[in-house]
Coordinates of C-alpha atoms in Angstrom, one line a residue:
Chain A
X9 CA 202.2 67.8 106.5
X10 CA 206.6 67.7 107.3
X11 CA 206.3 69.0 103.7
X12 CA 204.2 71.6 104.1
X13 CA 205.9 72.9 107.4
X14 CA 209.4 72.5 105.4
X15 CA 207.3 74.8 102.2
X16 CA 206.4 77.1 105.1
X17 CA 209.8 77.7 106.4
X18 CA 211.3 77.9 103.2
X19 CA 209.2 81.3 102.8
X20 CA 210.1 82.4 106.6
X21 CA 213.4 82.1 106.2
X22 CA 213.6 83.9 102.3
X23 CA 211.8 86.6 104.3
X24 CA 213.9 87.0 106.8
X25 CA 217.0 87.3 105.1
X26 CA 215.5 89.7 102.7
X27 CA 214.8 91.8 105.9
X28 CA 218.0 91.1 106.9
X29 CA 219.4 92.3 104.3
X30 CA 217.1 95.8 104.2
X31 CA 216.5 96.4 107.4
X32 CA 219.6 98.9 108.2
X33 CA 219.1 101.4 105.0
X34 CA 215.5 101.1 104.8
X35 CA 213.4 103.9 103.6
X36 CA 217.1 105.7 103.6
X37 CA 216.6 106.0 99.7
X38 CA 214.4 108.7 98.9
X39 CA 214.0 110.9 95.7
X40 CA 211.9 114.0 95.6
X41 CA 208.6 113.4 93.4
X42 CA 207.9 116.5 92.9
X43 CA 204.3 115.3 91.1
X44 CA 203.3 114.6 94.3
X45 CA 205.1 117.5 96.5
X46 CA 202.6 120.0 96.8
X47 CA 199.9 118.0 96.4
X48 CA 197.3 118.5 99.0
X49 CA 194.7 115.6 98.9
X50 CA 190.9 117.4 98.7
X51 CA 188.5 115.0 100.5
X52 CA 189.2 113.7 104.4
X53 CA 187.0 111.3 106.3
X54 CA 185.5 113.2 108.2
X55 CA 186.3 113.7 111.6
X56 CA 184.3 115.7 114.3
X57 CA 185.4 117.6 116.8
X58 CA 183.9 116.9 120.0
X59 CA 181.1 119.2 120.8
X60 CA 181.1 120.4 124.4
X61 CA 184.7 121.7 123.5
X62 CA 184.1 123.7 120.2
X63 CA 184.0 126.8 119.8
X64 CA 186.9 127.0 122.6
X65 CA 186.0 130.1 122.9
X66 CA 182.7 129.7 124.5
X67 CA 184.9 129.1 127.9
X68 CA 187.9 130.8 127.3
X69 CA 186.4 134.6 126.5
X70 CA 186.0 134.6 129.5
X71 CA 189.3 133.1 130.8
X72 CA 192.8 134.6 131.0
X73 CA 195.3 132.9 129.1
X74 CA 197.8 131.3 131.2
X75 CA 201.2 130.2 130.0
X76 CA 202.5 128.3 132.7
X77 CA 203.3 124.8 132.0
X78 CA 201.5 122.4 134.3
X79 CA 199.0 119.9 134.8
X80 CA 195.6 120.6 134.4
X81 CA 193.2 120.1 137.1
X82 CA 190.2 122.0 136.6
X83 CA 189.8 120.6 132.8
X84 CA 190.9 118.9 130.2
X85 CA 192.0 116.7 132.3
X86 CA 192.5 114.0 129.5
X87 CA 194.7 116.1 128.1
X88 CA 197.9 114.7 128.7
X89 CA 201.0 116.1 126.4
X90 CA 203.5 113.2 124.9
X91 CA 204.4 114.7 122.2
X92 CA 208.5 116.2 122.5
X93 CA 207.1 117.6 126.1
X94 CA 210.0 118.9 127.6
X95 CA 210.2 121.8 124.6
X96 CA 206.6 122.9 124.0
X97 CA 203.3 123.2 125.8
X98 CA 199.6 123.7 124.1
X99 CA 200.1 127.4 122.9
X100 CA 202.8 126.4 121.1
X101 CA 200.1 124.5 118.8
X102 CA 196.8 126.6 119.6
X103 CA 195.0 129.9 119.5
X104 CA 192.2 131.4 120.4
X105 CA 189.8 129.1 118.1
X106 CA 192.7 128.4 116.1
X107 CA 195.7 125.9 115.4
X108 CA 199.1 127.7 115.8
X109 CA 201.7 127.0 113.2
X110 CA 205.5 127.7 113.8
X111 CA 205.5 130.8 112.1
X112 CA 202.2 132.4 113.9
X113 CA 199.8 131.4 110.9
X114 CA 196.7 130.3 112.6
X115 CA 195.0 127.6 110.8
X116 CA 191.6 125.7 110.9
X117 CA 191.5 122.7 112.8
X118 CA 190.3 121.1 110.2
X119 CA 194.0 121.9 108.5
X120 CA 195.7 120.2 111.4
X121 CA 198.3 118.2 108.5
X122 CA 199.6 121.5 108.1
X123 CA 200.7 121.4 111.6
X124 CA 202.3 118.1 111.9
X125 CA 203.7 118.3 108.5
X126 CA 206.0 121.1 109.6
X127 CA 207.8 118.5 112.3
X128 CA 207.1 115.1 110.4
X129 CA 208.5 116.7 106.9
X130 CA 209.2 112.7 106.0
X131 CA 206.2 111.4 107.0
X132 CA 203.7 114.1 105.6
X133 CA 204.8 113.6 102.1
X134 CA 204.6 109.8 102.4
X135 CA 201.0 110.5 103.7
X136 CA 200.1 113.1 100.7
X137 CA 201.6 110.1 98.2
X138 CA 199.0 107.9 99.7
X139 CA 201.7 105.9 101.8
X140 CA 201.8 107.2 105.3
X141 CA 197.9 106.7 106.9
X142 CA 195.0 105.6 105.4
X143 CA 192.9 106.2 102.4
X144 CA 189.9 104.7 101.2
X145 CA 187.8 104.9 98.2
X146 CA 188.7 104.2 94.4
X147 CA 192.5 103.5 93.5
X148 CA 192.1 105.0 90.3
X149 CA 190.5 107.9 91.2
X150 CA 188.5 109.9 94.4
X151 CA 190.2 109.0 97.8
X152 CA 189.4 109.7 100.9
X153 CA 191.8 110.8 103.1
X154 CA 192.4 109.7 106.8
X155 CA 193.9 112.9 109.1
X156 CA 196.5 112.5 110.8
X157 CA 194.6 113.1 114.0
X158 CA 192.1 110.7 113.5
X159 CA 194.5 108.2 113.9
X160 CA 197.2 109.5 116.5
X161 CA 196.1 111.9 119.5
X162 CA 198.1 115.2 118.8
X163 CA 198.8 115.1 122.2
X164 CA 199.4 111.5 122.6
X165 CA 200.5 110.7 119.5
X166 CA 201.4 107.0 119.9
X167 CA 199.5 104.7 118.1
X168 CA 197.5 103.5 120.7
X169 CA 196.9 99.5 120.8
X170 CA 193.7 97.8 120.1
X171 CA 192.0 94.0 120.6
X172 CA 192.9 92.0 117.8
X173 CA 190.6 90.3 115.8
X174 CA 189.9 86.5 116.8
X175 CA 192.9 83.7 115.6
X176 CA 192.3 81.0 113.1
X177 CA 191.6 77.8 114.8
X178 CA 194.4 75.0 115.9
X179 CA 193.8 72.1 113.7
X180 CA 193.6 70.5 117.3
X181 CA 190.4 72.6 117.4
X182 CA 188.6 71.3 114.6
X183 CA 186.3 68.7 115.5
Chain B
X30 CA 175.1 72.9 96.7
X31 CA 172.0 72.1 94.0
X32 CA 171.5 68.3 93.7
X33 CA 172.5 68.8 89.9
X34 CA 175.5 70.6 90.3
X35 CA 176.6 67.9 92.5
X36 CA 175.7 65.6 90.8
X37 CA 177.2 66.8 88.1
X38 CA 180.4 67.6 89.7
X39 CA 180.8 64.0 91.1
X40 CA 179.8 62.8 87.3
X41 CA 182.1 64.8 85.7
X42 CA 184.8 63.4 87.9
X43 CA 183.6 60.2 87.5
X44 CA 184.0 60.0 83.8
X45 CA 187.2 61.6 84.2
X46 CA 188.3 58.7 85.3
X47 CA 186.1 56.4 83.5
X48 CA 188.4 58.0 79.7
X49 CA 191.3 57.5 82.0
X50 CA 190.0 53.5 82.2
X51 CA 189.0 54.1 79.1
X52 CA 185.2 53.2 80.1
X53 CA 184.0 56.4 78.9
X54 CA 180.6 54.8 77.8
X55 CA 180.1 52.5 80.9
X56 CA 180.1 55.5 83.4
X57 CA 177.0 56.6 83.2
X58 CA 174.6 54.4 84.5
X59 CA 171.1 56.0 83.1
X60 CA 169.7 56.9 86.6
X61 CA 172.5 59.4 87.0
X62 CA 172.2 60.5 83.2
X63 CA 168.5 61.6 83.4
X64 CA 169.8 63.8 86.1
X65 CA 172.7 64.7 84.5
X66 CA 173.3 68.5 84.1
X67 CA 174.7 68.7 80.6
X68 CA 175.5 72.6 80.6
X69 CA 177.6 72.2 83.6
X70 CA 179.4 69.3 82.1
X71 CA 180.1 70.5 78.4
X72 CA 180.9 74.4 79.9
X73 CA 184.0 75.3 77.5
X74 CA 187.1 76.6 78.9
X75 CA 186.3 80.6 80.7
X76 CA 188.9 82.0 78.4
X77 CA 187.1 80.4 74.7
X78 CA 183.9 81.4 76.0
X79 CA 182.4 84.4 73.6
X80 CA 180.3 87.2 75.9
X81 CA 177.3 85.3 74.6
X82 CA 178.2 82.1 76.2
X83 CA 179.7 83.8 79.1
X84 CA 176.6 85.4 79.6
X85 CA 174.5 81.8 79.4
X86 CA 176.9 79.8 81.8
X87 CA 176.5 82.6 84.5
X88 CA 172.6 82.4 84.5
X89 CA 172.3 79.0 84.4
X90 CA 175.0 79.3 87.9
X91 CA 173.7 82.7 89.3
X92 CA 170.2 80.3 89.2
X93 CA 171.7 77.6 91.2
X94 CA 173.2 80.0 93.0
X95 CA 170.3 81.3 94.6
X96 CA 168.4 78.0 94.8
X97 CA 171.6 76.9 96.9
X98 CA 172.1 79.7 99.1
X99 CA 168.5 80.9 99.2
X100 CA 169.4 84.4 98.2
X101 CA 169.8 86.4 95.1
X102 CA 173.4 86.5 94.3
X103 CA 174.6 88.5 91.0
X104 CA 177.9 87.3 89.4
X105 CA 179.3 89.7 87.2
X106 CA 182.4 88.7 84.8
X107 CA 183.9 91.8 84.5
X108 CA 186.8 92.1 82.3
X109 CA 190.3 93.3 83.0
X110 CA 191.2 97.2 82.1
X111 CA 193.0 98.1 79.7
X112 CA 196.8 99.2 80.8
X113 CA 196.1 98.1 84.4
X114 CA 198.5 95.4 85.9
X115 CA 197.7 95.3 89.5
X116 CA 200.5 96.2 92.4
X117 CA 200.4 95.3 95.9
X118 CA 202.6 96.9 99.0
X119 CA 202.4 96.3 102.6
X120 CA 204.2 98.4 105.1
X121 CA 205.4 95.9 107.8
X122 CA 206.0 99.2 110.3
X123 CA 202.6 99.9 110.7
X124 CA 201.3 96.5 110.4
X125 CA 199.9 95.8 113.8
X126 CA 198.9 92.7 113.5
X127 CA 195.0 92.9 114.5
X128 CA 193.6 90.6 111.7
X129 CA 190.7 93.2 110.8
X130 CA 192.2 92.4 107.2
X131 CA 191.8 88.4 108.0
X132 CA 188.2 88.6 108.9
X133 CA 187.1 91.7 106.0
X134 CA 188.2 89.2 103.8
X135 CA 186.5 86.5 104.5
X136 CA 183.1 88.8 104.5
X137 CA 183.8 90.4 101.5
X138 CA 184.9 86.8 99.5
X139 CA 182.2 84.4 101.0
X140 CA 185.1 82.3 102.6
X141 CA 183.3 79.1 104.5
X142 CA 182.7 80.0 108.3
X143 CA 182.4 76.3 108.8
X144 CA 185.1 74.8 108.1
X145 CA 187.3 77.6 108.0
X146 CA 188.7 79.1 105.0
X147 CA 190.4 81.8 105.3
X148 CA 193.2 83.7 102.6
X149 CA 195.1 85.9 104.8
X150 CA 197.5 84.3 107.9
X151 CA 199.2 86.9 109.8
X152 CA 202.2 85.6 111.1
X153 CA 203.6 87.4 114.2
X154 CA 208.2 87.4 114.5
X155 CA 209.7 88.6 117.9
X156 CA 212.1 91.4 117.0
X157 CA 215.4 91.6 117.5
X158 CA 217.9 89.1 117.7
X159 CA 215.5 86.0 118.0
X160 CA 213.0 86.5 115.4
X161 CA 215.5 84.6 113.3
X162 CA 214.3 81.6 116.3
X163 CA 212.0 80.4 113.3
X164 CA 209.9 78.1 115.6
X165 CA 209.0 81.5 117.2
X166 CA 206.7 82.4 114.4
X167 CA 202.8 82.3 114.8
X168 CA 200.0 82.6 113.8
X169 CA 197.9 81.8 117.1
X170 CA 198.7 84.3 118.6
X171 CA 196.4 86.3 120.9
X172 CA 197.2 88.9 123.7
X173 CA 194.5 91.5 124.6
X174 CA 196.0 94.3 122.9
X175 CA 198.7 94.6 119.6
X176 CA 200.8 95.6 118.7
X177 CA 202.7 94.0 121.3
X178 CA 206.1 95.2 122.7
X179 CA 208.5 93.4 120.5
X180 CA 206.8 91.6 117.9
X181 CA 206.5 92.3 114.2
X182 CA 203.6 91.0 112.2
X183 CA 203.6 89.9 108.7
X184 CA 200.4 89.0 106.7
X185 CA 200.9 86.4 104.2
X186 CA 198.3 85.9 101.2
X187 CA 198.3 85.1 97.3
X188 CA 201.4 86.9 96.1
X189 CA 200.0 87.4 92.4
X190 CA 202.7 85.9 90.7
X191 CA 203.8 87.2 87.1
X192 CA 205.3 84.2 86.9
X193 CA 203.2 81.7 89.0
X194 CA 204.0 77.8 89.0
X195 CA 200.4 77.1 90.9
X196 CA 199.5 78.0 87.1
X197 CA 202.1 75.3 85.2
X198 CA 200.9 72.6 87.2
X199 CA 197.2 72.8 86.8
X200 CA 196.3 70.1 84.8
X201 CA 192.9 71.6 83.6
X202 CA 194.2 74.7 83.3
X203 CA 191.3 75.9 85.7
X204 CA 193.7 78.6 87.2
X205 CA 195.1 80.9 85.1
X206 CA 196.6 84.8 84.8
X207 CA 195.1 87.7 83.9
X208 CA 196.1 90.7 82.0
X209 CA 195.9 92.8 84.9
X210 CA 197.7 90.2 86.4
X211 CA 195.2 88.6 89.3
X212 CA 196.1 84.7 89.5
X213 CA 192.0 83.3 88.8
X214 CA 190.7 79.6 89.5
X215 CA 187.4 78.7 87.5
X216 CA 185.6 77.2 90.4
X217 CA 183.6 74.9 87.7
X218 CA 187.0 73.6 86.0
X219 CA 189.2 72.6 89.3
X220 CA 189.2 69.1 89.9
X221 CA 190.6 69.8 93.3
X222 CA 194.2 67.4 92.5
X223 CA 195.1 70.4 94.2
X224 CA 198.8 70.4 92.6
X225 CA 198.7 74.3 92.6
X226 CA 198.6 74.1 96.6
X227 CA 201.7 72.0 96.5
X228 CA 203.3 74.5 94.1
X229 CA 202.3 77.5 95.7
X230 CA 206.1 78.7 97.4
X231 CA 203.4 80.9 99.5
X232 CA 201.5 78.3 101.3
X233 CA 198.3 80.6 99.9
X234 CA 195.9 78.8 98.6
X235 CA 192.7 76.7 100.0
X236 CA 190.8 73.9 99.9
X237 CA 187.0 73.5 100.4
X238 CA 187.6 70.0 101.7
X239 CA 183.3 70.3 102.6
X240 CA 180.6 72.6 100.8
X241 CA 181.3 76.1 102.3
X242 CA 179.0 77.2 105.2
X243 CA 178.0 80.6 105.4
X244 CA 174.9 82.0 107.4
X245 CA 172.7 83.5 104.3
X246 CA 172.5 87.3 105.7
X247 CA 176.8 87.3 105.3
X248 CA 177.0 86.0 102.0
X249 CA 177.8 89.0 100.1
X250 CA 175.5 89.0 97.1
X251 CA 177.8 90.7 94.8
X252 CA 180.6 88.7 93.3
X253 CA 182.6 88.1 90.5
X254 CA 182.9 84.8 88.3
X255 CA 186.7 84.4 88.9
X256 CA 186.3 85.8 92.6
X257 CA 184.1 85.4 95.2
X258 CA 181.3 83.3 93.7
X259 CA 179.8 81.0 96.3
X260 CA 182.2 77.1 95.7
X261 CA 181.3 74.1 96.2
X262 CA 183.5 71.3 98.1
X263 CA 186.7 69.9 96.7
X264 CA 187.4 73.1 94.8
X265 CA 190.6 75.5 95.8
X266 CA 190.5 78.9 96.3
X267 CA 192.7 82.1 97.2
X268 CA 193.0 85.6 97.2
X269 CA 192.3 87.8 93.9
X270 CA 193.0 91.0 94.7
X271 CA 189.4 91.4 95.1
X272 CA 188.0 90.9 91.1
X273 CA 185.0 91.8 92.1
X274 CA 186.2 95.4 93.5
X275 CA 188.8 96.3 92.1
X276 CA 187.7 95.8 88.5
X277 CA 185.3 98.3 89.0
X278 CA 187.7 101.3 90.4
X279 CA 187.6 99.6 94.1
X280 CA 190.5 99.1 96.6
X281 CA 190.4 95.6 97.5
X282 CA 188.5 94.8 101.2
X283 CA 191.6 94.4 103.1
X284 CA 192.8 98.2 102.3
X285 CA 189.7 99.5 103.1
X286 CA 189.6 97.8 106.3
X287 CA 193.3 97.9 108.1
X288 CA 192.9 100.8 110.3
X289 CA 196.9 101.7 110.4
X290 CA 197.2 102.2 106.6
X291 CA 199.9 99.4 106.1
X292 CA 198.2 98.1 102.8
X293 CA 198.5 99.7 99.8
X294 CA 196.9 99.2 96.0
X295 CA 197.1 100.5 92.6
X296 CA 198.6 100.3 89.1
X297 CA 201.6 98.8 88.6
X298 CA 201.6 100.6 84.8
X299 CA 200.5 104.0 86.5
X300 CA 203.8 106.2 87.3
X301 CA 201.2 108.6 89.5
X302 CA 200.1 105.4 91.6
X303 CA 201.0 104.9 95.4
X304 CA 202.1 101.5 94.2
X305 CA 204.5 103.2 91.6
X306 CA 205.3 105.7 94.5
X307 CA 206.6 103.4 97.4
X308 CA 208.5 101.2 94.2
X309 CA 210.4 104.1 94.0
X310 CA 211.1 105.1 97.4
X311 CA 210.9 102.8 99.8
X312 CA 213.0 99.9 99.8
X313 CA 210.5 96.6 98.8
X314 CA 211.1 93.3 99.0
X315 CA 209.0 90.0 97.9
X316 CA 209.0 86.9 99.3
X317 CA 211.3 84.2 97.9
X318 CA 212.6 86.4 95.4
X319 CA 215.0 83.7 94.2
X320 CA 212.2 81.3 93.2
X321 CA 211.8 83.7 90.4
X322 CA 208.5 83.9 90.7
X323 CA 208.1 87.5 90.9
X324 CA 205.8 88.8 92.8
X325 CA 203.6 91.7 92.5
X326 CA 203.2 91.9 96.6
X327 CA 205.6 94.2 97.6
X328 CA 207.0 94.2 101.9
X329 CA 208.9 97.2 102.6
X330 CA 209.4 98.9 105.7
X331 CA 208.2 102.5 105.9
X332 CA 210.2 104.1 108.5

């Protein structure tokens, strides 16, 4: 048992030293991967929008646009902006039934990654290369990407904590 | 395990012992000899079998497995793809320690539920100064939610070394490195001496102290000879990068399940693969690099 623990600790020591060596500059060195740069993925795992809110126009055609920054009480009460909210508000990203890019261009909801990509360039590039976020399917063929919004609520993008799966049995619990 | 194999494998060992003691002729008493499965005993080394011989062995094993597990099991022997060397990446800045990989792996790869066998162990470390404190790294953490503030997580599994120490110590050559870089175990050749477990610097190998138990309905019937086919009591097993999936182009189960996309997988020989992209664009490190084991398992911090 002693020997085992020692081996185990050795791993960790080695791991930690490696961490230390690399932590400060982690990810700092990034070569442009030209081949991958405009390689927008083709296939996405569907992320169906809530039916009650689409199309937006079913209500908003009857409502005057209210650009005042405020807390919403009547509707969309679940939309809580915690995403660089000092600098912006809903209409920086929304217009009618579309999403709005900074240059005023309107895009469909299924292209929301373009919106995110405007401000999160490095992550966007990593995502296209399959590094940030997740893809499933074939390592050597077609892959399904997850949209940014499958993992991040655009309004409150910090990844939500989840419940962990069961821990391994402790030796003491083995009968 | 069917009666026959149980006897066969016991006898195989008794037989070996007998040879060692110079009593080869004496160890097969008449009664056992009748039930003795000569096919199992005389099975050649996997790498020395012809395709035809492999086919035959697999037919026998499928028969035995069906009997043993009350379920039709398919055992493939898909060969390594040409020009492929598998590599794995794990983004420690994303991993949230949810252990979904651990359990997906158990299910995909038919690991014993009781006694518990798990190929992946997720370690938890405290961030900052204190995570140097090794005694406080934890694999039994059990909070309501993960990630927890001030902690980070590091899953460890077989590192698929290019220079695997476990292979070198095996006295029966029951474990070896395949052309696509996967280190495999032949459960019919393993004699359970566990030298490989002692040799592995990553604690990645697991021993079947008892016959694995898996509820029939949970048994994954799609298996590979060198991977997730049902195991016997007394053999060693470990991660094979889901050989039954990856050799047919699929991602390993742990990659597919990871909710945060921390796990990356691909062909190291393909310059367009995500694994090459991450090695070339991120600062990667491997565990215990100083041992010259050359793992093909790359940890990194994407941020």
